[in-house]
Amino acid sequence: MQRAFPRRSLECTLQHKLGYKPDADAFDSDVCLLILWRASLAMDQLASDVVTTKIEPIDLTMMQHCIELSKQVAAQGELPFASLVCRGEVILSEGVNRVVRDRDVTRHAELLAISAAQKAVGKTKLTNCTLYSNIEPCVMCAFPIREARINRVVFSLRSPLMGGYSRWNILGDDAISDIMPEAFGQPTEVIMGLLADEAEHVWRSWNPFVWGIIKGRGCFEAGPLEQRRPASDKRSLLREMLSALHD
């Protein structure tokens, strides 16, 4: 059975949240709901466009450590990927690529770091944590980042072809957390391009020929430093509006 939303609840929501007062003689609940839906779409667009540029000193320290790890693993014959999971200034775990050594394409640095961090804290949820990676996490790694409720992701080189943010935007997508909040955390704050030149230098030193092919194909690139943060205040307002319909 389709639920009829109370007229008073709809009127209050529209008037107090959007500044719109429906005509008393032409009240239509479907029209009111359509107005709320359009407002929600506008808020989602605003939420995805928030850009700031504040970088914390701890981010520089952790990324330097991450890049050094990628250099070390490259010297061991592995692909130079590295990742950290940190809570504040505490490193919960480190992960480096083990695809070549283990002959297993799922052994990405980010996945190994997430798994180790969960074991370290004894929980699956890694709230108030930051994941650092010298390369943008791919789609395979982006979903576990959201499932683990990691709040921030910081990476050096972007991946326009395979990135879980630049290409597919799993890290910034709010649909999965809105529809399945019990499984996925809210969109993550993303900092990209941090120490990109230093990260690129490791790859170029590892194998100049291979790096030239990777860069020429647009797989990885050193883009400008950017920070994108979900507009949680706008999402909270939307949820408050929609929840008011059920009062």
C-alpha atoms as a printed R data frame, in Angstrom:
    type eleno elety resid chain resno      x       y       z
1   ATOM     1    CA   MET     A     1  0.000   0.000   0.000
2   ATOM     2    CA   GLN     A     2  1.345   3.421  -0.919
3   ATOM     3    CA   ARG     A     3  1.810   5.647   2.094
4   ATOM     4    CA   ALA     A     4  0.183   9.092   2.076
5   ATOM     5    CA   PHE     A     5  2.486  11.619   3.682
6   ATOM     6    CA   PRO     A     6  0.812  13.998   6.185
7   ATOM     7    CA   ARG     A     7  0.006  17.363   4.669
8   ATOM     8    CA   ARG     A     8  1.191  19.286   7.723
9   ATOM     9    CA   SER     A     9  4.550  17.505   7.712
10  ATOM    10    CA   LEU     A    10  5.105  18.278   4.044
11  ATOM    11    CA   GLU     A    11  4.127  21.940   4.483
12  ATOM    12    CA   CYS     A    12  6.491  22.419   7.430
13  ATOM    13    CA   THR     A    13  9.358  20.709   5.661
14  ATOM    14    CA   LEU     A    14  8.988  22.793   2.512
15  ATOM    15    CA   GLN     A    15  8.503  26.072   4.333
16  ATOM    16    CA   HIS     A    16 11.209  25.788   6.976
17  ATOM    17    CA   LYS     A    17 13.858  23.937   4.958
18  ATOM    18    CA   LEU     A    18 13.383  25.404   1.496
19  ATOM    19    CA   GLY     A    19 11.472  28.624   2.140
20  ATOM    20    CA   TYR     A    20  8.593  27.456  -0.049
21  ATOM    21    CA   LYS     A    21  4.951  27.682   1.107
22  ATOM    22    CA   PRO     A    22  2.476  25.579  -0.900
23  ATOM    23    CA   ASP     A    23 -0.801  27.120  -2.009
24  ATOM    24    CA   ALA     A    24 -3.443  26.028   0.489
25  ATOM    25    CA   ASP     A    25 -6.067  25.671  -2.256
26  ATOM    26    CA   ALA     A    26 -3.878  23.672  -4.601
27  ATOM    27    CA   PHE     A    27 -1.935  21.381  -2.301
28  ATOM    28    CA   ASP     A    28 -0.578  18.310  -4.039
29  ATOM    29    CA   SER     A    29  1.603  15.901  -2.043
30  ATOM    30    CA   ASP     A    30  3.160  14.470  -5.201
31  ATOM    31    CA   VAL     A    31  4.230  17.933  -6.333
32  ATOM    32    CA   CYS     A    32  5.681  18.652  -2.889
33  ATOM    33    CA   LEU     A    33  7.643  15.423  -2.957
34  ATOM    34    CA   LEU     A    34  8.930  16.300  -6.427
35  ATOM    35    CA   ILE     A    35 10.185  19.641  -5.075
36  ATOM    36    CA   LEU     A    36 12.017  17.826  -2.280
37  ATOM    37    CA   TRP     A    37 13.516  15.385  -4.756
38  ATOM    38    CA   ARG     A    38 14.790  18.200  -6.973
39  ATOM    39    CA   ALA     A    39 16.259  19.884  -3.909
40  ATOM    40    CA   SER     A    40 18.045  16.680  -2.997
41  ATOM    41    CA   LEU     A    41 19.599  16.452  -6.454
42  ATOM    42    CA   ALA     A    42 20.817  20.048  -6.174
43  ATOM    43    CA   MET     A    43 22.364  19.322  -2.776
44  ATOM    44    CA   ASP     A    44 24.093  16.214  -4.106
45  ATOM    45    CA   GLN     A    45 25.670  18.308  -6.861
46  ATOM    46    CA   LEU     A    46 26.860  20.873  -4.331
47  ATOM    47    CA   ALA     A    47 28.265  18.111  -2.160
48  ATOM    48    CA   SER     A    48 30.366  16.738  -5.014
49  ATOM    49    CA   ASP     A    49 31.829  20.128  -5.942
50  ATOM    50    CA   VAL     A    50 33.337  21.120  -2.591
51  ATOM    51    CA   VAL     A    51 37.069  21.779  -3.004
52  ATOM    52    CA   THR     A    52 39.560  22.991  -0.390
53  ATOM    53    CA   THR     A    53 43.338  22.979  -0.251
54  ATOM    54    CA   LYS     A    54 44.336  22.573   3.410
55  ATOM    55    CA   ILE     A    55 47.126  20.020   3.838
56  ATOM    56    CA   GLU     A    56 48.167  18.881   7.307
57  ATOM    57    CA   PRO     A    57 51.890  18.430   8.134
58  ATOM    58    CA   ILE     A    58 51.194  14.838   9.166
59  ATOM    59    CA   ASP     A    59 50.016  14.131   5.621
60  ATOM    60    CA   LEU     A    60 53.390  15.151   4.227
61  ATOM    61    CA   THR     A    61 55.219  12.995   6.767
62  ATOM    62    CA   MET     A    62 53.124   9.912   6.094
63  ATOM    63    CA   MET     A    63 53.274  10.317   2.321
64  ATOM    64    CA   GLN     A    64 57.056  10.637   2.439
65  ATOM    65    CA   HIS     A    65 57.146   7.363   4.366
66  ATOM    66    CA   CYS     A    66 54.774   5.747   1.862
67  ATOM    67    CA   ILE     A    67 56.927   6.824  -1.084
68  ATOM    68    CA   GLU     A    68 60.025   5.481   0.662
69  ATOM    69    CA   LEU     A    69 58.259   2.117   1.070
70  ATOM    70    CA   SER     A    70 57.472   2.068  -2.660
71  ATOM    71    CA   LYS     A    71 61.159   2.691  -3.368
72  ATOM    72    CA   GLN     A    72 62.190  -0.184  -1.109
73  ATOM    73    CA   VAL     A    73 59.757  -2.674  -2.622
74  ATOM    74    CA   ALA     A    74 60.847  -1.686  -6.145
75  ATOM    75    CA   ALA     A    75 64.422  -2.575  -5.185
76  ATOM    76    CA   GLN     A    76 63.152  -6.041  -4.254
77  ATOM    77    CA   GLY     A    77 61.826  -6.663  -7.768
78  ATOM    78    CA   GLU     A    78 58.209  -5.791  -7.055
79  ATOM    79    CA   LEU     A    79 56.019  -3.119  -8.622
80  ATOM    80    CA   PRO     A    80 56.499   0.144  -6.655
81  ATOM    81    CA   PHE     A    81 53.139   0.404  -4.932
82  ATOM    82    CA   ALA     A    82 52.888   1.150  -1.198
83  ATOM    83    CA   SER     A    83 50.177   2.095   1.260
84  ATOM    84    CA   LEU     A    84 49.688   3.043   4.917
85  ATOM    85    CA   VAL     A    85 46.659   3.103   7.189
86  ATOM    86    CA   CYS     A    86 47.038   5.648   9.981
87  ATOM    87    CA   ARG     A    87 44.956   6.960  12.848
88  ATOM    88    CA   GLY     A    88 46.287  10.410  13.495
89  ATOM    89    CA   GLU     A    89 50.039  10.122  13.907
90  ATOM    90    CA   VAL     A    90 49.902   6.381  14.606
91  ATOM    91    CA   ILE     A    91 50.667   3.987  11.735
92  ATOM    92    CA   LEU     A    92 48.317   1.030  12.123
93  ATOM    93    CA   SER     A    93 49.676  -0.884   9.151
94  ATOM    94    CA   GLU     A    94 51.872  -0.803   6.075
95  ATOM    95    CA   GLY     A    95 51.271  -2.586   2.796
96  ATOM    96    CA   VAL     A    96 53.344  -3.028  -0.339
97  ATOM    97    CA   ASN     A    97 52.493  -4.663  -3.610
98  ATOM    98    CA   ARG     A    98 52.973  -8.454  -3.630
99  ATOM    99    CA   VAL     A    99 51.425  -9.294  -6.994
100 ATOM   100    CA   VAL     A   100 54.711 -10.375  -8.579
101 ATOM   101    CA   ARG     A   101 56.132 -12.250  -5.595
102 ATOM   102    CA   ASP     A   102 52.910 -14.073  -4.681
103 ATOM   103    CA   ARG     A   103 51.728 -14.485  -8.286
104 ATOM   104    CA   ASP     A   104 48.354 -13.177  -7.131
105 ATOM   105    CA   VAL     A   105 46.696 -10.178  -8.812
106 ATOM   106    CA   THR     A   106 44.636  -9.400  -5.695
107 ATOM   107    CA   ARG     A   107 47.693  -8.638  -3.535
108 ATOM   108    CA   HIS     A   108 47.487  -4.876  -3.905
109 ATOM   109    CA   ALA     A   109 49.221  -2.663  -1.351
110 ATOM   110    CA   GLU     A   110 45.999  -0.981  -0.219
111 ATOM   111    CA   LEU     A   111 44.186  -4.269   0.367
112 ATOM   112    CA   LEU     A   112 47.075  -5.664   2.394
113 ATOM   113    CA   ALA     A   113 47.287  -2.472   4.459
114 ATOM   114    CA   ILE     A   114 43.535  -2.477   5.171
115 ATOM   115    CA   SER     A   115 43.572  -6.139   6.179
116 ATOM   116    CA   ALA     A   116 46.541  -5.623   8.506
117 ATOM   117    CA   ALA     A   117 44.955  -2.531  10.079
118 ATOM   118    CA   GLN     A   118 41.723  -4.402  10.793
119 ATOM   119    CA   LYS     A   119 43.697  -7.139  12.502
120 ATOM   120    CA   ALA     A   120 45.641  -4.533  14.488
121 ATOM   121    CA   VAL     A   121 42.513  -2.875  15.921
122 ATOM   122    CA   GLY     A   122 40.453  -6.063  16.085
123 ATOM   123    CA   LYS     A   123 37.597  -4.536  14.099
124 ATOM   124    CA   THR     A   124 36.465  -4.314  10.496
125 ATOM   125    CA   LYS     A   125 35.645  -0.612  10.787
126 ATOM   126    CA   LEU     A   126 38.580   1.777  10.479
127 ATOM   127    CA   THR     A   127 36.818   5.003  11.386
128 ATOM   128    CA   ASN     A   128 38.887   8.158  11.906
129 ATOM   129    CA   CYS     A   129 41.635   6.616   9.786
130 ATOM   130    CA   THR     A   130 43.507   7.847   6.715
131 ATOM   131    CA   LEU     A   131 44.807   5.640   3.935
132 ATOM   132    CA   TYR     A   132 47.933   6.871   2.134
133 ATOM   133    CA   SER     A   133 49.027   5.491  -1.222
134 ATOM   134    CA   ASN     A   134 51.653   6.580  -3.711
135 ATOM   135    CA   ILE     A   135 49.170   5.708  -6.496
136 ATOM   136    CA   GLU     A   136 45.423   6.357  -6.566
137 ATOM   137    CA   PRO     A   137 43.584   3.238  -5.340
138 ATOM   138    CA   CYS     A   138 41.944   1.245  -8.126
139 ATOM   139    CA   VAL     A   139 38.283   0.241  -8.110
140 ATOM   140    CA   MET     A   140 39.054  -3.119  -6.480
141 ATOM   141    CA   CYS     A   141 40.693  -1.311  -3.558
142 ATOM   142    CA   ALA     A   142 38.167   1.542  -3.402
143 ATOM   143    CA   PHE     A   143 35.201  -0.636  -2.371
144 ATOM   144    CA   PRO     A   144 36.976  -2.077   0.722
145 ATOM   145    CA   ILE     A   145 38.026   1.460   1.655
146 ATOM   146    CA   ARG     A   146 34.355   2.443   1.761
147 ATOM   147    CA   GLU     A   147 33.352  -0.769   3.552
148 ATOM   148    CA   ALA     A   148 36.022  -0.217   6.212
149 ATOM   149    CA   ARG     A   149 34.684   3.330   6.823
150 ATOM   150    CA   ILE     A   150 38.078   4.926   6.204
151 ATOM   151    CA   ASN     A   151 37.470   8.679   6.383
152 ATOM   152    CA   ARG     A   152 40.326  10.059   4.287
153 ATOM   153    CA   VAL     A   153 42.360   8.888   1.308
154 ATOM   154    CA   VAL     A   154 45.577  10.648   0.311
155 ATOM   155    CA   PHE     A   155 47.514   9.692  -2.809
156 ATOM   156    CA   SER     A   156 50.278  11.081  -5.008
157 ATOM   157    CA   LEU     A   157 49.791   9.995  -8.627
158 ATOM   158    CA   ARG     A   158 46.345   9.880 -10.187
159 ATOM   159    CA   SER     A   159 45.067   6.980 -12.234
160 ATOM   160    CA   PRO     A   160 42.742   8.398 -14.931
161 ATOM   161    CA   LEU     A   161 42.335   4.949 -16.481
162 ATOM   162    CA   MET     A   162 41.746   2.713 -13.453
163 ATOM   163    CA   GLY     A   163 41.269   5.056 -10.496
164 ATOM   164    CA   GLY     A   164 38.620   4.444  -7.874
165 ATOM   165    CA   TYR     A   165 38.093   8.202  -7.714
166 ATOM   166    CA   SER     A   166 39.323   9.868 -10.912
167 ATOM   167    CA   ARG     A   167 37.713   7.351 -13.286
168 ATOM   168    CA   TRP     A   168 34.945   5.540 -11.403
169 ATOM   169    CA   ASN     A   169 34.479   7.720  -8.277
170 ATOM   170    CA   ILE     A   170 33.755   4.887  -5.871
171 ATOM   171    CA   LEU     A   171 35.411   6.905  -3.111
172 ATOM   172    CA   GLY     A   172 33.134   9.892  -3.678
173 ATOM   173    CA   ASP     A   173 29.877   8.138  -4.543
174 ATOM   174    CA   ASP     A   174 27.112   8.700  -1.994
175 ATOM   175    CA   ALA     A   175 24.540   6.360  -3.547
176 ATOM   176    CA   ILE     A   176 26.070   3.198  -2.108
177 ATOM   177    CA   SER     A   177 26.130   4.606   1.427
178 ATOM   178    CA   ASP     A   178 22.644   6.109   1.132
179 ATOM   179    CA   ILE     A   179 21.122   2.837  -0.069
180 ATOM   180    CA   MET     A   180 23.294   0.466   1.993
181 ATOM   181    CA   PRO     A   181 24.505   2.451   5.043
182 ATOM   182    CA   GLU     A   182 24.933  -0.776   6.976
183 ATOM   183    CA   ALA     A   183 27.608  -1.905   4.486
184 ATOM   184    CA   PHE     A   184 29.326   1.277   3.231
185 ATOM   185    CA   GLY     A   185 30.651   4.339   4.997
186 ATOM   186    CA   GLN     A   186 30.088   7.897   3.829
187 ATOM   187    CA   PRO     A   187 32.121   9.303   0.887
188 ATOM   188    CA   THR     A   188 35.738   9.860   1.801
189 ATOM   189    CA   GLU     A   189 37.702  13.059   1.878
190 ATOM   190    CA   VAL     A   190 40.262  12.803  -0.934
191 ATOM   191    CA   ILE     A   191 43.612  14.546  -1.274
192 ATOM   192    CA   MET     A   192 45.318  13.942  -4.605
193 ATOM   193    CA   GLY     A   193 48.643  15.009  -6.038
194 ATOM   194    CA   LEU     A   194 50.518  15.168  -2.717
195 ATOM   195    CA   LEU     A   195 54.277  14.801  -3.398
196 ATOM   196    CA   ALA     A   196 53.432  13.661  -6.922
197 ATOM   197    CA   ASP     A   197 56.867  14.531  -8.334
198 ATOM   198    CA   GLU     A   198 58.590  12.457  -5.667
199 ATOM   199    CA   ALA     A   199 56.302   9.497  -6.333
200 ATOM   200    CA   GLU     A   200 56.883   9.756 -10.070
201 ATOM   201    CA   HIS     A   201 60.641   9.839  -9.532
202 ATOM   202    CA   VAL     A   202 60.488   6.403  -7.852
203 ATOM   203    CA   TRP     A   203 58.645   4.916 -10.802
204 ATOM   204    CA   ARG     A   204 60.964   6.514 -13.348
205 ATOM   205    CA   SER     A   205 64.036   5.265 -11.477
206 ATOM   206    CA   TRP     A   206 62.552   1.778 -11.153
207 ATOM   207    CA   ASN     A   207 62.204   1.309 -14.918
208 ATOM   208    CA   PRO     A   208 62.411   4.372 -17.202
209 ATOM   209    CA   PHE     A   209 61.203   2.444 -20.253
210 ATOM   210    CA   VAL     A   210 58.144   0.945 -18.562
211 ATOM   211    CA   TRP     A   211 57.323   4.231 -16.854
212 ATOM   212    CA   GLY     A   212 57.432   5.998 -20.215
213 ATOM   213    CA   ILE     A   213 54.858   3.551 -21.589
214 ATOM   214    CA   ILE     A   214 52.635   3.860 -18.493
215 ATOM   215    CA   LYS     A   215 52.727   7.636 -18.589
216 ATOM   216    CA   GLY     A   216 52.309   7.786 -22.355
217 ATOM   217    CA   ARG     A   217 49.151   5.692 -22.172
218 ATOM   218    CA   GLY     A   218 47.712   7.920 -19.460
219 ATOM   219    CA   CYS     A   219 47.573   5.168 -16.836
220 ATOM   220    CA   PHE     A   220 49.158   7.344 -14.145
221 ATOM   221    CA   GLU     A   221 49.797  11.076 -14.037
222 ATOM   222    CA   ALA     A   222 51.111  13.716 -11.666
223 ATOM   223    CA   GLY     A   223 48.222  16.174 -11.519
224 ATOM   224    CA   PRO     A   224 47.882  19.324  -9.398
225 ATOM   225    CA   LEU     A   225 47.420  19.167  -5.642
226 ATOM   226    CA   GLU     A   226 43.704  19.091  -4.820
227 ATOM   227    CA   GLN     A   227 41.533  18.295  -1.832
228 ATOM   228    CA   ARG     A   228 37.893  17.295  -2.098
229 ATOM   229    CA   ARG     A   229 35.737  16.974   0.966
230 ATOM   230    CA   PRO     A   230 32.131  15.697   1.094
231 ATOM   231    CA   ALA     A   231 29.669  18.392   2.108
232 ATOM   232    CA   SER     A   232 28.352  16.558   5.162
233 ATOM   233    CA   ASP     A   233 26.318  19.542   6.304
234 ATOM   234    CA   LYS     A   234 24.280  19.503   3.091
235 ATOM   235    CA   ARG     A   235 23.769  15.744   3.266
236 ATOM   236    CA   SER     A   236 22.617  16.083   6.894
237 ATOM   237    CA   LEU     A   237 20.094  18.737   5.894
238 ATOM   238    CA   LEU     A   238 18.701  16.502   3.172
239 ATOM   239    CA   ARG     A   239 18.318  13.580   5.555
240 ATOM   240    CA   GLU     A   240 16.612  15.883   8.058
241 ATOM   241    CA   MET     A   241 14.171  17.020   5.382
242 ATOM   242    CA   LEU     A   242 13.288  13.505   4.294
243 ATOM   243    CA   SER     A   243 13.030  12.181   7.834
244 ATOM   244    CA   ALA     A   244 10.558  14.963   8.630
245 ATOM   245    CA   LEU     A   245  8.102  13.348   6.239
246 ATOM   246    CA   HIS     A   246  7.800  10.383   8.612
247 ATOM   247    CA   ASP     A   247  7.212  12.383  11.808
